[in-house]
Amino acid sequence: MEVILAKTAGFCFGVKRAVDTVYKEAGKENVYTYGPIIHNEQVVSDLEKKGVSVLRTKEELEHLEKGTVIIRSHGVAKEIYDLIEKKGLTLVDATCPFVKKIHKVVQKASEEGKEIIIVGSAEHPEVEGIRGWCNGKVEIIANMEDVKEMTLSGPACLVSQTTFNYKKFKDLVEIISQKGYDIEVCNTICNATEERQMEAKSIAANVDAMIVIGDKHSSNSQKLFEISNKECKNTFFVQTLKDLDLKPFESIGKVGITAGASTPQKIIKEVHASMTEKSFEQLLEESLVTIHNGEVVEGTVIDVKPDEIILNIGYKADGILTRNEYSNDSANVDLTTVAKVGDKMETKVLKVNDGEGQVLLTYKRLAAEKGNKRLEEAYENKEVLKAPVAQVLDGGLSVLIDEARVFIPASLVSDSYERDLKKYEGQEIEFVISEFNPRKRRVIGDRKQLLVAAKKEKQKELFEKIEVGMKIDGVVKNVTDFGAFIDLGGADGLLHISEMSWGRVENPKKVFNIGDKVTVLIKDIQGEKIALSLKFPEENPWLTAEEKYKVGNVVTGKVARMTDFGAFVELESGIDALLHVSQIAKEHIDKPSDVLSVGQEITAKVVDFKKDEKKISLSMKALLTDEDKAEE
C-alpha cells in the first residue's frame, strides 16, 4: 500500500503557539484556560492532568478569586478581557495572531459605523469571539440561505472565520457582491488553512481512500473532511488510531492522510504507521529517511568547531551547520562559544545531500522565519520593538530581530535631519514596524513616530506648567545671527538678540555655544511659539539709574557708537547716554569721530536725565567750563 502524508498535517503556527503557552504555565497554581485551548480532547485531557482547568462559561470566570487565565487560540469577546482585568486575575493571551487581527478589523469598522458580516459558523468559539469585538449590527452567514436572508442598511465590512472553506468563502463573496452592497471584503482565512485545504484536495483527488485526522469539534478538521469527501468518496474522519478500522484498507492501493490544525503529531504518526505493513525496524528506518529540503528538524550537538556544528538529527547522515548558516553576523562568530556537545538545536534542512552524503542545515533562516512571525505580530499590534543597530547603510539603518532584518530609512531614524548615522552603530534603539511585506523582503521600521509622539507628550506637559513671567532652565540648541533657540524640555523657545542682555549684543554666537545651560524668562506664549528673555525685571539697570546719574554727577563711560550728531556712551550694561557733538569741546567740532573713537573711555557731566524716556545727556564741555571757573 502506498501512503501519502500531507506535509501540512498537524499543528499550525497559532495552535502550536497556544499549546506551548499553556504547557509553560502548567504546574503553577490556579491555572485556567477560558474554553478548551484547542479543539483536541487528547491535548485538553493531558493539560488537565498537569493541573490546567477549563473554564467553560462566563459565570465560572466570575466566581474566580485568583489565578492565571489563558485566552485560547480561538480568541474571546472583549468583555472577557475586561472581566479578567476587573477581577485582578493574571491574563495570558494565547489568541492566534491571525484571529487577533480580525478583532482589530471589526472593532475599527464598527467604530466607523459600518455593519459587520462574519462568514463562518455562528456556534464556533472563534466567531463568538469576533462578534464580541463588534458594536452595532452583525450578520453571520455560512451558506447561500443566510445570504438570501441578509439585509444591510449601509456600508459594511466582511470578514471570515480563519478556518472557513476557502472555495465556499469565494462563492459567498461573489454572490454578495452581485447585490450591489457597499462592502469592504477582508479575506481573513488563515494562509495555513488555505494551504492545508488545497493540499488535502490535491491528495484526495489522486488516492483510493483518504483519512482525515482531527477532533470532532474541530471546525478546520471538518472542513478538510468536506473537501476530501468531494474528491474521494472513500474518506474517513477519525480522532485517533482507535477510531480507525483497518479492514476497509486491505484491498486499497493508495491512501492519503491529512490532519487538522489542532491534531498532535503523535496521533498522526500512529495512524501513518498503522497504514503500512512494515516492521518496527522498517518504520524506524523510514523515519530516518523522510527528511526533505525546507523541513524543520531537532538535533543534538555531537561536535563543535569554530566554523561548524555537527548534529545528530536522527538521519542516516549527520547534519552540518556552518558558520555562514548560523548567523547573519557570522564573520566574527566562533561557534565553540555558542554551542557545546549535548545541546539541543532546532534547525532547517537546507540540502538533504550536498553531494558528499551530508545534510546541510541552516539556523539563521529558521530564526529569520520565526523573526518574521514576531515582526508580523508586532506590526499587527503596533508593538514597540527594541534591538541593536546591526549595520549602518547609505540610506538608513539595519536592525535584526531573531535574524529577521528590519530596514529603517534615514528619513524615519529621527524627528530631525541626521547628517551622520554612524553614531547609531551598535546602539540599541526603539522602533515600530510601519510596513510589513516579507514576500518582497520589505519590512520597514519607524523610529521617528515614537520620537514625535514622545515630543508631543513632553510638549503637552511643558505647556501645561509654563506661563508668562516664569523662569525656566533650558539648553542652547542652536545659535543664529538673530538669536538662540533654547530647548525647554518639550519645546524650543526663541531668545532674540534684543532680549539677550539689558545691554547691546553684537553677535549671539560670541555669547552662546550649543549645549550651554541657561535660565531664561518666559516673555510671551503664542500658540506653540515661546518668546524668551534674559532681561530679568529685577536686574533692570534703570531701577537705580536716577540716583547714580542725576544731573550734575560726573560719570565715566566708553564710547559705544557714533553718529554725525553725537556719540553714545555706555555708562553700564543697558544704559547709554548721549554726548552731543556740541558738548564735546569748547571749540567747534564737525563730527564726533574727529576727536573720539569707539571704545575710548571719557569722563563727562550729566546735564539732563529723563527717567520715563530713559534718556541721559552728557557734556564734556561742561567739565571744561567748571575747570575754567575753578582757575579764576
XYZ file of C-alpha atoms in Angstrom:
632
model
C 0.000 0.000 0.000
C 1.257 3.465 -0.891
C 0.636 6.065 1.807
C 0.793 9.803 1.114
C 1.029 12.015 4.202
C 0.195 15.715 3.760
C 3.132 17.989 4.551
C 0.780 20.499 6.204
C -0.841 17.951 8.526
C -0.836 18.861 12.218
C -0.422 21.915 14.400
C -0.452 25.263 12.628
C 1.577 28.234 13.923
C -1.277 29.674 16.018
C -2.210 26.343 17.619
C 1.413 25.401 18.396
C 1.931 28.835 19.944
C -1.198 28.443 22.106
C -0.388 24.886 23.234
C 3.234 25.786 24.024
C 1.975 28.766 26.054
C -0.263 26.579 28.238
C 2.408 23.937 28.793
C 4.760 26.692 30.023
C 2.144 27.776 32.587
C 1.186 24.202 33.567
C 2.402 23.197 37.009
C 1.770 26.599 38.557
C -1.085 27.129 40.994
C -4.583 28.038 39.789
C -4.054 27.947 36.017
C -7.149 28.032 33.796
C -7.928 28.246 30.101
C -11.063 30.095 29.046
C -12.604 27.323 26.987
C -10.525 24.374 25.693
C -7.199 25.817 24.490
C -7.727 23.998 21.153
C -10.298 21.558 19.788
C -8.487 18.371 20.716
C -9.646 16.153 23.569
C -6.259 14.437 23.980
C -4.376 17.702 24.442
C -7.000 19.134 26.807
C -7.015 15.905 28.848
C -3.220 15.893 29.137
C -3.242 19.522 30.308
C -5.893 18.737 32.920
C -3.584 16.039 34.300
C -0.948 18.742 34.654
C -3.319 20.913 36.689
C -4.770 23.185 33.997
C -8.537 23.557 34.404
C -11.015 24.639 31.716
C -13.458 27.487 32.354
C -16.422 26.867 30.078
C -18.686 29.811 30.931
C -18.505 33.467 31.872
C -20.192 32.602 35.166
C -17.351 30.259 36.120
C -14.882 33.076 35.405
C -16.877 35.499 37.557
C -16.531 33.151 40.554
C -12.722 33.030 40.344
C -10.896 34.871 43.130
C -7.313 34.348 41.993
C -5.206 32.613 39.389
C -3.987 32.804 35.809
C -6.468 32.760 32.926
C -5.168 31.816 29.474
C -7.183 33.001 26.490
C -7.494 30.153 23.996
C -6.281 30.246 20.402
C -9.816 30.940 19.076
C -9.929 34.262 20.947
C -12.728 35.653 23.120
C -15.009 38.698 23.281
C -13.717 41.999 24.628
C -15.944 41.697 27.700
C -13.942 38.654 28.835
C -10.686 40.666 28.778
C -12.443 43.423 30.732
C -13.772 40.948 33.301
C -10.334 39.360 33.862
C -8.800 42.811 34.356
C -11.625 43.899 36.669
C -11.158 40.836 38.901
C -7.389 41.367 39.066
C -6.573 37.951 37.584
C -3.368 37.293 35.646
C -4.059 37.303 31.906
C -2.037 35.258 29.399
C -3.220 35.847 25.834
C -2.702 32.840 23.529
C -5.102 34.091 20.848
C -3.859 33.241 17.365
C -2.328 36.450 15.884
C -4.457 35.997 12.746
C -7.631 35.902 14.861
C -6.383 38.920 16.838
C -6.085 40.776 13.543
C -9.792 40.130 12.801
C -10.746 41.537 16.225
C -8.980 44.789 15.361
C -10.531 44.955 11.888
C -14.131 44.584 13.112
C -13.589 46.874 16.108
C -12.301 49.650 13.858
C -15.023 49.105 11.246
C -17.694 49.177 13.971
C -16.320 52.448 15.335
C -16.598 53.861 11.797
C -20.295 52.992 11.801
C -20.067 50.011 9.444
C -22.200 46.879 9.804
C -20.205 43.673 10.230
C -20.632 40.448 8.219
C -18.881 37.357 9.592
C -18.556 34.373 7.264
C -18.450 31.294 9.473
C -20.338 29.099 11.905
C -22.343 31.083 14.472
C -21.698 28.424 17.145
C -17.946 28.320 16.633
C -15.982 29.930 19.527
C -13.809 31.936 17.093
C -16.915 33.529 15.561
C -18.392 34.162 19.001
C -15.152 35.892 19.965
C -15.107 38.041 16.796
C -18.716 39.045 17.410
C -17.705 40.221 20.879
C -15.488 42.938 19.338
C -18.304 44.395 17.217
C -20.534 47.324 18.109
C -23.798 47.610 16.226
C -25.371 45.296 13.667
C -23.707 41.924 12.962
C -24.693 39.369 10.298
C -23.287 35.808 10.460
C -23.521 33.802 7.242
C -22.432 30.257 6.488
C -24.358 29.336 3.331
C -26.451 30.636 0.441
C -29.639 30.681 2.533
C -28.019 33.008 5.049
C -27.025 35.352 2.212
C -30.614 35.473 0.933
C -31.909 36.453 4.381
C -29.177 39.062 4.926
C -30.263 42.721 4.951
C -27.906 45.670 5.059
C -28.823 49.302 5.624
C -25.442 50.909 4.983
C -21.707 50.345 4.446
C -20.415 47.029 5.762
C -17.189 45.171 6.453
C -16.967 41.428 5.706
C -14.503 39.103 7.465
C -14.197 35.344 7.678
C -13.585 32.689 10.282
C -9.909 31.743 9.765
C -10.746 28.056 9.167
C -13.643 28.550 6.724
C -13.668 26.671 3.428
C -11.782 28.947 1.019
C -13.777 27.992 -2.112
C -17.058 28.374 -0.248
C -15.907 31.781 1.003
C -15.169 32.925 -2.565
C -18.589 31.691 -3.773
C -20.431 33.537 -0.980
C -18.489 36.757 -1.574
C -19.241 36.594 -5.312
C -22.990 36.308 -4.676
C -22.964 39.122 -2.093
C -21.053 41.420 -4.458
C -23.759 40.936 -7.101
C -26.299 42.506 -4.732
C -24.669 45.904 -5.067
C -23.930 46.440 -1.379
C -21.185 48.831 -0.235
C -18.949 46.188 1.369
C -15.266 46.151 2.281
C -14.199 42.487 1.910
C -11.328 41.255 4.108
C -10.154 37.729 3.319
C -9.127 36.661 6.819
C -8.885 32.936 6.111
C -5.526 31.866 7.510
C -2.848 31.095 4.895
C -2.105 27.844 6.703
C -5.786 26.882 6.453
C -5.882 27.672 2.740
C -2.680 25.696 2.058
C -3.942 22.748 4.134
C -7.262 22.692 2.257
C -5.612 22.924 -1.178
C -3.188 20.106 -0.334
C -5.995 17.901 1.017
C -7.981 18.462 -2.178
C -4.974 17.599 -4.352
C -4.134 14.401 -2.427
C -7.773 13.232 -2.214
C -8.178 13.571 -5.998
C -5.331 11.105 -6.571
C -5.878 8.339 -3.976
C -8.259 5.431 -3.477
C -9.027 6.343 0.142
C -8.493 9.391 2.334
C -8.100 9.676 6.103
C -8.735 12.980 7.887
C -7.491 13.045 11.494
C -8.997 15.618 13.825
C -11.161 16.305 16.837
C -14.902 16.026 16.232
C -15.313 19.627 17.466
C -12.571 20.979 15.212
C -14.010 23.220 12.504
C -10.916 23.134 10.296
C -10.801 19.316 10.509
C -14.456 19.115 9.468
C -13.710 21.398 6.505
C -10.845 19.103 5.473
C -13.261 16.144 5.577
C -15.818 18.005 3.417
C -13.161 18.957 0.846
C -11.622 15.471 0.765
C -15.015 13.739 0.569
C -15.908 15.706 -2.568
C -12.779 14.457 -4.295
C -12.729 10.951 -2.800
C -15.967 9.298 -1.603
C -13.884 6.805 0.350
C -12.944 9.402 3.011
C -12.755 8.583 6.742
C -12.838 11.091 9.650
C -11.109 9.820 12.824
C -9.927 11.359 16.091
C -7.258 8.781 16.954
C -5.978 5.405 15.798
C -8.662 3.728 17.950
C -11.364 5.122 15.666
C -9.772 3.671 12.531
C -10.999 0.344 11.161
C -8.116 -1.080 9.100
C -10.136 -3.774 7.270
C -11.536 -1.489 4.517
C -7.940 -0.623 3.596
C -6.747 -4.196 2.948
C -7.536 -4.030 -0.778
C -6.694 -0.355 -1.322
C -3.609 0.594 -3.276
C -3.124 4.281 -2.441
C -4.149 6.128 0.760
C -3.888 9.815 1.600
C -3.632 11.189 5.139
C -4.179 14.752 6.347
C -4.939 16.244 9.745
C -6.499 19.344 11.251
C -4.533 22.259 12.700
C -5.211 21.051 16.247
C -4.066 17.457 15.773
C -0.837 16.462 17.622
C 1.990 14.859 15.617
C 1.913 11.806 17.889
C -1.581 10.850 16.719
C -0.699 11.494 13.059
C 2.392 9.255 13.333
C 0.364 6.426 14.941
C -2.181 6.468 12.121
C 0.535 6.758 9.490
C 2.451 3.792 10.930
C -0.690 1.640 11.129
C -1.309 2.065 7.390
C 1.965 0.318 6.497
C 2.779 -3.382 6.608
C 6.327 -2.839 7.810
C 8.042 -3.947 10.975
C 9.028 -1.559 13.743
C 12.607 -1.633 12.479
C 11.447 -0.762 8.985
C 9.293 2.062 10.318
C 12.288 3.349 12.240
C 14.432 3.176 9.108
C 11.712 5.039 7.200
C 11.633 7.738 9.848
C 15.360 8.169 9.306
C 14.989 8.916 5.615
C 11.858 11.062 5.456
C 13.505 14.433 5.697
C 13.130 16.999 2.948
C 14.639 20.295 1.965
C 12.970 23.014 3.998
C 11.949 20.676 6.819
C 12.498 21.772 10.437
C 14.454 19.193 12.451
C 15.678 18.979 16.024
C 19.124 17.575 16.645
C 21.716 17.020 19.338
C 25.143 18.619 19.059
C 27.808 15.901 18.788
C 30.775 18.062 17.803
C 31.596 21.791 17.630
C 34.362 23.502 15.678
C 34.974 27.244 15.340
C 33.406 27.222 11.862
C 30.809 24.410 12.039
C 28.458 22.492 14.327
C 27.695 18.805 13.718
C 24.315 17.479 14.856
C 22.685 14.095 15.157
C 19.284 14.686 13.526
C 18.071 11.066 13.586
C 19.007 10.592 9.946
C 21.438 8.153 8.362
C 23.824 11.088 7.954
C 24.681 13.827 10.423
C 23.643 17.432 9.878
C 26.259 20.133 9.235
C 25.624 23.711 10.376
C 28.282 26.081 9.042
C 29.227 29.446 10.476
C 27.636 31.228 7.489
C 24.307 29.499 8.118
C 24.389 30.102 11.860
C 24.045 33.874 11.829
C 23.843 36.885 9.527
C 26.670 38.296 11.604
C 28.861 35.266 11.014
C 32.215 36.919 10.288
C 33.232 37.243 13.944
C 31.371 34.276 15.451
C 33.349 31.406 16.967
C 30.771 28.588 17.086
C 32.516 26.950 20.062
C 31.324 29.944 22.125
C 27.643 29.495 21.221
C 27.128 25.732 21.367
C 28.519 22.706 23.204
C 28.220 18.938 22.872
C 24.852 17.726 24.142
C 22.950 20.925 23.329
C 19.600 20.552 21.581
C 19.173 22.709 18.475
C 16.276 23.271 16.104
C 17.416 23.875 12.523
C 16.075 23.776 8.991
C 17.229 21.395 6.250
C 18.931 23.431 3.548
C 20.020 20.475 1.419
C 19.444 16.779 2.159
C 22.511 15.738 0.171
C 25.346 18.126 -0.583
C 26.944 15.649 -2.992
C 29.007 14.003 -0.276
C 26.096 12.477 1.619
C 25.955 15.238 4.229
C 22.852 17.162 5.285
C 23.356 20.918 5.182
C 21.437 22.795 7.863
C 20.585 26.431 8.495
C 19.841 28.112 11.781
C 19.683 31.728 10.672
C 16.962 31.141 8.068
C 14.761 29.324 10.563
C 15.386 32.114 13.065
C 14.526 34.653 10.346
C 11.206 32.887 9.676
C 10.397 32.966 13.386
C 11.574 36.561 13.469
C 9.222 37.425 10.604
C 6.352 35.893 12.568
C 7.417 38.011 15.510
C 7.583 41.094 13.292
C 4.157 40.376 11.824
C 2.658 40.200 15.318
C 4.435 43.436 16.236
C 3.128 45.072 13.045
C -0.453 43.999 13.751
C -0.278 45.015 17.426
C 1.682 48.247 16.792
C 4.179 46.932 19.349
C 7.284 48.936 20.177
C 10.385 46.821 19.480
C 13.920 47.286 20.751
C 17.033 45.993 19.011
C 20.676 46.979 18.428
C 21.665 48.513 15.089
C 23.411 45.725 13.154
C 24.562 47.818 10.222
C 24.673 51.445 9.104
C 23.793 51.689 5.400
C 23.890 54.599 2.958
C 20.145 55.116 3.153
C 19.387 54.142 6.736
C 19.856 51.568 9.494
C 19.532 47.786 9.534
C 18.434 46.016 12.736
C 17.906 42.320 13.461
C 15.020 40.699 15.314
C 15.761 36.964 15.655
C 17.815 37.099 12.424
C 14.961 38.851 10.571
C 16.129 42.145 9.110
C 14.284 45.417 9.530
C 15.301 48.458 7.484
C 14.828 51.907 8.993
C 15.189 54.586 6.273
C 17.246 57.657 7.175
C 14.082 59.774 6.999
C 12.485 57.626 9.747
C 15.503 57.393 12.057
C 14.922 60.710 13.823
C 12.452 63.580 14.007
C 15.164 65.892 12.655
C 17.688 65.615 9.848
C 20.595 63.331 10.690
C 23.731 64.088 8.684
C 25.758 61.171 10.048
C 24.067 57.894 11.009
C 27.297 56.203 12.150
C 26.660 57.275 15.730
C 23.828 54.696 15.851
C 26.075 51.726 15.037
C 25.714 49.096 17.782
C 23.279 51.336 19.672
C 20.034 49.775 20.925
C 17.052 51.695 19.569
C 13.269 51.501 19.805
C 11.005 51.474 16.747
C 7.703 50.199 15.349
C 7.043 48.262 12.140
C 5.320 50.643 9.708
C 5.321 48.305 6.687
C 5.421 44.506 6.575
C 5.750 42.626 3.284
C 8.102 39.645 3.742
C 7.369 38.296 0.251
C 9.011 41.378 -1.225
C 11.556 41.345 1.607
C 10.248 44.737 2.620
C 9.997 45.208 6.374
C 10.217 48.889 7.294
C 10.866 50.214 10.787
C 9.969 53.685 12.034
C 11.733 55.360 14.955
C 10.629 58.868 14.032
C 6.969 58.442 15.018
C 7.986 57.324 18.525
C 10.185 60.388 18.939
C 7.445 62.662 17.573
C 4.865 61.117 19.918
C 7.210 61.412 22.900
C 7.997 65.002 21.951
C 4.287 65.853 21.702
C 3.693 64.371 25.125
C 6.591 66.375 26.587
C 5.339 69.461 24.772
C 1.887 68.978 26.255
C 3.346 68.577 29.752
C 5.527 71.681 29.267
C 2.700 73.939 28.094
C 0.541 72.782 30.997
C 3.080 74.051 33.535
C 4.626 77.185 31.992
C 3.232 80.723 31.999
C 4.418 84.215 31.097
C 6.772 85.661 33.698
C 8.112 82.281 34.831
C 11.817 81.461 34.971
C 12.804 78.119 33.438
C 16.018 76.195 32.796
C 16.974 75.210 29.269
C 19.799 74.159 26.972
C 21.023 76.075 23.929
C 20.025 74.009 20.885
C 21.017 76.308 18.038
C 22.545 79.788 17.612
C 21.804 82.122 14.681
C 22.616 85.739 13.790
C 19.279 86.899 15.185
C 19.098 84.834 18.361
C 19.342 81.436 20.057
C 16.877 78.541 20.241
C 16.583 77.092 23.732
C 15.368 73.525 24.382
C 12.996 73.779 27.341
C 12.373 70.028 27.590
C 9.398 69.514 25.293
C 9.518 72.598 23.075
C 12.006 75.173 21.853
C 11.831 78.860 22.739
C 13.436 81.772 20.882
C 15.796 84.051 22.772
C 16.003 87.017 20.397
C 19.235 89.003 20.198
C 17.390 92.034 21.608
C 16.455 90.015 24.715
C 19.877 88.589 25.489
C 21.022 91.436 27.696
C 19.996 94.818 29.093
C 22.961 95.990 27.120
C 23.824 95.606 23.456
C 24.778 92.210 21.921
C 26.507 92.417 18.558
C 26.747 88.692 17.772
C 24.847 85.888 19.605
C 27.484 83.353 18.522
C 30.045 85.175 20.673
C 27.753 84.884 23.702
C 26.361 81.335 23.452
C 27.555 77.871 22.446
C 25.374 74.866 21.631
C 24.883 72.848 24.808
C 25.140 75.821 27.197
C 22.743 75.633 30.140
C 20.759 78.821 30.728
C 17.973 80.098 32.960
C 15.567 82.225 30.935
C 12.409 84.243 31.464
C 9.227 83.370 29.551
C 8.288 86.662 27.938
C 5.362 85.568 25.760
C 3.469 82.452 24.594
C 1.616 82.493 21.284
C 0.228 79.046 20.392
C 3.302 76.810 20.192
C 5.711 79.749 19.948
C 7.569 80.748 23.087
C 9.459 84.051 23.346
C 12.263 84.125 25.912
C 14.346 86.801 27.573
C 17.407 87.253 29.768
C 16.325 90.761 30.722
C 15.069 89.933 34.203
C 12.993 92.838 35.646
C 14.807 92.827 38.986
C 18.118 93.311 37.165
C 16.915 96.317 35.112
C 19.752 98.899 35.480
C 17.237 101.786 35.155
C 15.835 100.861 38.594
C 18.831 102.596 40.260
C 19.808 104.942 37.429
C 18.051 108.032 38.821
C 20.369 108.250 41.830
C 23.558 107.203 40.046
C 23.111 109.533 37.078
C 21.283 112.586 38.457
C 22.003 115.947 36.891
C 25.378 117.333 37.965
C 27.035 113.988 38.607
C 30.361 113.344 36.931
C 30.441 109.904 35.265
C 32.829 107.746 33.275
C 31.901 105.587 30.301
C 33.063 104.106 26.985
C 32.123 105.332 23.555
C 29.847 102.624 22.146
C 28.916 104.097 18.768
C 28.898 107.399 16.961
C 26.677 109.379 14.637
C 27.161 112.735 12.945
C 25.225 114.478 15.731
C 26.937 112.876 18.689
C 28.398 109.838 20.462
C 26.549 107.267 22.546
C 28.421 106.443 25.719
C 27.821 103.174 27.598
C 27.759 104.013 31.297
C 26.976 100.419 32.253
C 25.368 97.416 30.584
C 21.889 98.539 29.490
C 22.380 102.283 29.976
C 23.667 104.504 27.177
C 23.893 108.299 27.336
C 24.105 110.829 24.512
C 27.132 113.104 24.260
C 26.004 115.678 21.699
C 28.656 116.914 19.260
C 28.189 120.458 20.658
C 29.053 119.188 24.164
C 32.362 117.523 23.362
C 34.652 120.614 23.428
C 34.611 124.409 23.688
C 35.695 124.816 20.090
C 33.527 123.774 17.139
C 33.716 120.118 16.073
C 32.225 118.949 12.765
C 31.627 115.365 13.866
C 32.473 113.264 16.979
C 34.786 110.887 15.119
C 37.200 113.769 14.583
C 38.175 113.706 18.265
C 36.709 110.438 19.686
C 36.973 106.739 18.859
C 34.762 103.719 19.661
C 35.918 102.087 22.891
C 37.542 105.270 24.182
C 36.888 105.993 27.868
C 35.621 109.505 28.577
C 34.552 111.472 31.637
C 31.582 113.813 31.397
C 28.944 115.620 33.418
C 25.259 114.619 33.488
C 23.344 117.633 32.174
C 19.909 116.028 31.680
C 18.089 112.929 32.998
C 14.629 111.794 31.791
C 13.587 108.641 33.621
C 10.339 107.995 31.760
C 12.039 108.286 28.374
C 15.178 106.528 29.619
C 17.366 109.320 28.245
C 20.573 110.766 29.709
C 22.525 113.657 28.236
C 26.235 114.223 28.936
C 28.640 117.117 28.462
C 32.452 117.087 28.390
C 32.315 120.811 27.635
C 30.618 121.484 30.989
C 33.562 119.907 32.840
C 35.986 122.145 30.954
C 33.899 125.183 31.900
C 33.938 124.140 35.543
C 37.739 123.869 35.404
C 37.986 127.375 33.946
C 35.818 128.729 36.740
C 37.976 126.973 39.307
C 41.136 128.595 37.846
C 39.582 132.097 38.020
